[in-house]
Amino acid sequence: MTRQCMSCGHRGMVRNEDYQERLSFDGESVTLTGLKGWFCPDCGEGELDQESSGRYAMAHDDLIHRARSKQRDDIRRIRRKLRLTQTEAAKITGGGRNAFSRYERGEASPMPAVMNLLRLLDNHPELLRELKPGHGQEHAPFAP
């Protein structure tokens, strides 16, 4: 039986019983081995068997969970290192205290710009005085 690729239409997909794929998400990664399915030699598209597809989905979900857990822990660690309350951290990052609390509980993910700012302040905590009201500025940048 000849299988046709659903992506490019090529007739002649090839069976692979030991396919491996590296999954990555936000700095975390995992390599899955022993995946089974049909693969197109022309475009590289693949169709995993049901068991392999389930393993793939579980591994991807776990990867996302690990990355978000690390992000949550980093946010809390950086805020505490800087000796900021959640309200102060929220003002500096441009959001509300409730949103910042949700970031620390892992219920929401901040925008990449928020994480970039926190990582910058983690590496250069002296920059905090440029952002925090009453620390070397006449007016706070986020005051109304």
PDB file of C-alpha atoms in Angstrom:
ATOM      1  CA  MET A   1       0.000   0.000   0.000  1.00  0.00           C
ATOM      2  CA  THR A   2       1.359   3.414  -1.005  1.00  0.00           C
ATOM      3  CA  ARG A   3       0.697   6.288   1.390  1.00  0.00           C
ATOM      4  CA  GLN A   4       0.306   9.814   0.100  1.00  0.00           C
ATOM      5  CA  CYS A   5       1.728  12.779   2.012  1.00  0.00           C
ATOM      6  CA  MET A   6      -1.049  15.075   3.200  1.00  0.00           C
ATOM      7  CA  SER A   7       1.271  18.096   2.983  1.00  0.00           C
ATOM      8  CA  CYS A   8       2.915  17.855  -0.434  1.00  0.00           C
ATOM      9  CA  GLY A   9       0.979  15.045  -2.133  1.00  0.00           C
ATOM     10  CA  HIS A  10       4.032  12.828  -2.667  1.00  0.00           C
ATOM     11  CA  ARG A  11       3.090   9.168  -3.086  1.00  0.00           C
ATOM     12  CA  GLY A  12       5.519   6.931  -1.267  1.00  0.00           C
ATOM     13  CA  MET A  13       5.783   7.856   2.392  1.00  0.00           C
ATOM     14  CA  VAL A  14       8.332   5.737   4.251  1.00  0.00           C
ATOM     15  CA  ARG A  15       7.708   3.812   7.486  1.00  0.00           C
ATOM     16  CA  ASN A  16      10.116   4.566  10.352  1.00  0.00           C
ATOM     17  CA  GLU A  17       9.981   2.487  13.533  1.00  0.00           C
ATOM     18  CA  ASP A  18      12.725   4.394  15.383  1.00  0.00           C
ATOM     19  CA  TYR A  19      12.219   8.081  14.626  1.00  0.00           C
ATOM     20  CA  GLN A  20      13.577  10.640  17.057  1.00  0.00           C
ATOM     21  CA  GLU A  21      12.687  14.283  17.493  1.00  0.00           C
ATOM     22  CA  ARG A  22      13.952  17.054  19.750  1.00  0.00           C
ATOM     23  CA  LEU A  23      11.260  19.248  21.300  1.00  0.00           C
ATOM     24  CA  SER A  24      12.095  22.704  22.668  1.00  0.00           C
ATOM     25  CA  PHE A  25      10.106  25.350  24.481  1.00  0.00           C
ATOM     26  CA  ASP A  26      11.396  28.507  26.185  1.00  0.00           C
ATOM     27  CA  GLY A  27      14.881  27.185  26.940  1.00  0.00           C
ATOM     28  CA  GLU A  28      13.767  23.682  27.964  1.00  0.00           C
ATOM     29  CA  SER A  29      14.210  20.698  25.644  1.00  0.00           C
ATOM     30  CA  VAL A  30      13.788  16.929  25.458  1.00  0.00           C
ATOM     31  CA  THR A  31      14.609  14.313  22.826  1.00  0.00           C
ATOM     32  CA  LEU A  32      12.031  11.624  22.110  1.00  0.00           C
ATOM     33  CA  THR A  33      13.279   8.344  20.649  1.00  0.00           C
ATOM     34  CA  GLY A  34      11.532   5.257  19.327  1.00  0.00           C
ATOM     35  CA  LEU A  35       8.676   7.133  17.697  1.00  0.00           C
ATOM     36  CA  LYS A  36       6.834   5.225  14.969  1.00  0.00           C
ATOM     37  CA  GLY A  37       5.057   6.528  11.920  1.00  0.00           C
ATOM     38  CA  TRP A  38       5.093   7.388   8.219  1.00  0.00           C
ATOM     39  CA  PHE A  39       7.389  10.101   6.862  1.00  0.00           C
ATOM     40  CA  CYS A  40       7.598  11.888   3.535  1.00  0.00           C
ATOM     41  CA  PRO A  41      11.029  11.766   1.882  1.00  0.00           C
ATOM     42  CA  ASP A  42      10.191  14.883  -0.180  1.00  0.00           C
ATOM     43  CA  CYS A  43       8.974  17.435   2.378  1.00  0.00           C
ATOM     44  CA  GLY A  44       9.913  15.710   5.667  1.00  0.00           C
ATOM     45  CA  GLU A  45       6.366  15.798   7.028  1.00  0.00           C
ATOM     46  CA  GLY A  46       5.394  12.886   9.243  1.00  0.00           C
ATOM     47  CA  GLU A  47       2.338  11.109  10.601  1.00  0.00           C
ATOM     48  CA  LEU A  48       2.975   9.463  13.969  1.00  0.00           C
ATOM     49  CA  ASP A  49       1.130   6.338  15.074  1.00  0.00           C
ATOM     50  CA  GLN A  50      -1.440   6.770  17.851  1.00  0.00           C
ATOM     51  CA  GLU A  51       0.891   5.590  20.660  1.00  0.00           C
ATOM     52  CA  SER A  52       3.782   7.743  19.425  1.00  0.00           C
ATOM     53  CA  SER A  53       1.471  10.713  18.968  1.00  0.00           C
ATOM     54  CA  GLY A  54       0.319  10.323  22.580  1.00  0.00           C
ATOM     55  CA  ARG A  55       3.922  10.173  23.828  1.00  0.00           C
ATOM     56  CA  TYR A  56       4.763  13.249  21.777  1.00  0.00           C
ATOM     57  CA  ALA A  57       1.813  15.214  23.182  1.00  0.00           C
ATOM     58  CA  MET A  58       2.603  14.214  26.784  1.00  0.00           C
ATOM     59  CA  ALA A  59       6.276  15.141  26.372  1.00  0.00           C
ATOM     60  CA  HIS A  60       5.346  18.504  24.856  1.00  0.00           C
ATOM     61  CA  ASP A  61       2.881  19.257  27.671  1.00  0.00           C
ATOM     62  CA  ASP A  62       5.521  18.303  30.260  1.00  0.00           C
ATOM     63  CA  LEU A  63       8.057  20.552  28.548  1.00  0.00           C
ATOM     64  CA  ILE A  64       5.679  23.518  28.695  1.00  0.00           C
ATOM     65  CA  HIS A  65       4.904  22.786  32.353  1.00  0.00           C
ATOM     66  CA  ARG A  66       8.634  22.668  33.230  1.00  0.00           C
ATOM     67  CA  ALA A  67       9.366  25.905  31.375  1.00  0.00           C
ATOM     68  CA  ARG A  68       6.458  27.725  33.035  1.00  0.00           C
ATOM     69  CA  SER A  69       7.456  26.383  36.444  1.00  0.00           C
ATOM     70  CA  LYS A  70      11.010  27.660  35.923  1.00  0.00           C
ATOM     71  CA  GLN A  71       9.656  31.012  34.741  1.00  0.00           C
ATOM     72  CA  ARG A  72       7.390  31.262  37.811  1.00  0.00           C
ATOM     73  CA  ASP A  73      10.304  30.477  40.122  1.00  0.00           C
ATOM     74  CA  ASP A  74      12.566  32.984  38.330  1.00  0.00           C
ATOM     75  CA  ILE A  75       9.977  35.756  38.629  1.00  0.00           C
ATOM     76  CA  ARG A  76       9.563  35.169  42.370  1.00  0.00           C
ATOM     77  CA  ARG A  77      13.343  34.838  42.945  1.00  0.00           C
ATOM     78  CA  ILE A  78      14.142  38.050  41.040  1.00  0.00           C
ATOM     79  CA  ARG A  79      11.413  40.053  42.789  1.00  0.00           C
ATOM     80  CA  ARG A  80      12.654  38.907  46.190  1.00  0.00           C
ATOM     81  CA  LYS A  81      16.294  39.531  45.247  1.00  0.00           C
ATOM     82  CA  LEU A  82      15.340  43.099  44.358  1.00  0.00           C
ATOM     83  CA  ARG A  83      13.375  43.391  47.627  1.00  0.00           C
ATOM     84  CA  LEU A  84      10.215  44.451  45.856  1.00  0.00           C
ATOM     85  CA  THR A  85       6.626  43.828  46.844  1.00  0.00           C
ATOM     86  CA  GLN A  86       4.365  42.410  44.155  1.00  0.00           C
ATOM     87  CA  THR A  87       2.744  45.842  43.867  1.00  0.00           C
ATOM     88  CA  GLU A  88       6.121  47.568  43.338  1.00  0.00           C
ATOM     89  CA  ALA A  89       7.213  44.930  40.823  1.00  0.00           C
ATOM     90  CA  ALA A  90       3.921  45.305  38.969  1.00  0.00           C
ATOM     91  CA  LYS A  91       4.332  49.079  38.723  1.00  0.00           C
ATOM     92  CA  ILE A  92       7.875  48.720  37.399  1.00  0.00           C
ATOM     93  CA  THR A  93       6.852  46.158  34.791  1.00  0.00           C
ATOM     94  CA  GLY A  94       3.750  48.117  33.790  1.00  0.00           C
ATOM     95  CA  GLY A  95       1.033  45.839  35.105  1.00  0.00           C
ATOM     96  CA  GLY A  96      -1.205  45.331  38.091  1.00  0.00           C
ATOM     97  CA  ARG A  97      -0.482  43.517  41.355  1.00  0.00           C
ATOM     98  CA  ASN A  98      -3.052  40.835  40.562  1.00  0.00           C
ATOM     99  CA  ALA A  99      -1.350  40.067  37.256  1.00  0.00           C
ATOM    100  CA  PHE A 100       2.058  39.870  38.936  1.00  0.00           C
ATOM    101  CA  SER A 101       0.638  37.554  41.583  1.00  0.00           C
ATOM    102  CA  ARG A 102      -0.727  35.321  38.801  1.00  0.00           C
ATOM    103  CA  TYR A 103       2.741  35.236  37.189  1.00  0.00           C
ATOM    104  CA  GLU A 104       4.269  34.035  40.447  1.00  0.00           C
ATOM    105  CA  ARG A 105       1.596  31.360  40.870  1.00  0.00           C
ATOM    106  CA  GLY A 106       2.143  30.190  37.294  1.00  0.00           C
ATOM    107  CA  GLU A 107      -1.452  30.962  36.318  1.00  0.00           C
ATOM    108  CA  ALA A 108      -0.405  33.422  33.612  1.00  0.00           C
ATOM    109  CA  SER A 109       2.696  34.104  31.554  1.00  0.00           C
ATOM    110  CA  PRO A 110       4.030  37.644  31.319  1.00  0.00           C
ATOM    111  CA  MET A 111       4.826  39.312  28.027  1.00  0.00           C
ATOM    112  CA  PRO A 112       8.401  38.687  26.825  1.00  0.00           C
ATOM    113  CA  ALA A 113       9.255  42.351  27.515  1.00  0.00           C
ATOM    114  CA  VAL A 114       8.413  41.847  31.216  1.00  0.00           C
ATOM    115  CA  MET A 115      10.697  38.809  31.411  1.00  0.00           C
ATOM    116  CA  ASN A 116      13.445  40.705  29.575  1.00  0.00           C
ATOM    117  CA  LEU A 117      13.203  43.571  32.076  1.00  0.00           C
ATOM    118  CA  LEU A 118      13.256  41.196  35.044  1.00  0.00           C
ATOM    119  CA  ARG A 119      16.275  39.326  33.678  1.00  0.00           C
ATOM    120  CA  LEU A 120      18.052  42.629  33.031  1.00  0.00           C
ATOM    121  CA  LEU A 121      17.370  43.741  36.623  1.00  0.00           C
ATOM    122  CA  ASP A 122      18.478  40.327  37.885  1.00  0.00           C
ATOM    123  CA  ASN A 123      21.860  40.824  36.187  1.00  0.00           C
ATOM    124  CA  HIS A 124      22.077  44.566  36.919  1.00  0.00           C
ATOM    125  CA  PRO A 125      20.105  45.278  40.113  1.00  0.00           C
ATOM    126  CA  GLU A 126      21.682  48.734  40.324  1.00  0.00           C
ATOM    127  CA  LEU A 127      19.388  49.779  37.440  1.00  0.00           C
ATOM    128  CA  LEU A 128      16.394  49.433  39.741  1.00  0.00           C
ATOM    129  CA  ARG A 129      17.019  52.893  41.190  1.00  0.00           C
ATOM    130  CA  GLU A 130      16.311  54.319  37.719  1.00  0.00           C
ATOM    131  CA  LEU A 131      12.821  52.787  37.787  1.00  0.00           C
ATOM    132  CA  LYS A 132      11.720  52.884  41.424  1.00  0.00           C
ATOM    133  CA  PRO A 133       9.997  56.065  42.657  1.00  0.00           C
ATOM    134  CA  GLY A 134      11.927  58.131  45.174  1.00  0.00           C
ATOM    135  CA  HIS A 135      15.278  56.626  44.186  1.00  0.00           C
ATOM    136  CA  GLY A 136      17.172  59.277  42.252  1.00  0.00           C
ATOM    137  CA  GLN A 137      14.299  60.528  40.102  1.00  0.00           C
ATOM    138  CA  GLU A 138      12.205  63.624  40.412  1.00  0.00           C
ATOM    139  CA  HIS A 139       9.173  61.877  38.905  1.00  0.00           C
ATOM    140  CA  ALA A 140       8.435  58.175  38.655  1.00  0.00           C
ATOM    141  CA  PRO A 141       8.127  56.980  35.031  1.00  0.00           C
ATOM    142  CA  PHE A 142       4.846  55.217  35.770  1.00  0.00           C
ATOM    143  CA  ALA A 143       3.193  57.933  37.877  1.00  0.00           C
ATOM    144  CA  PRO A 144      -0.029  59.374  36.417  1.00  0.00           C
TER     145      PRO A 144
END
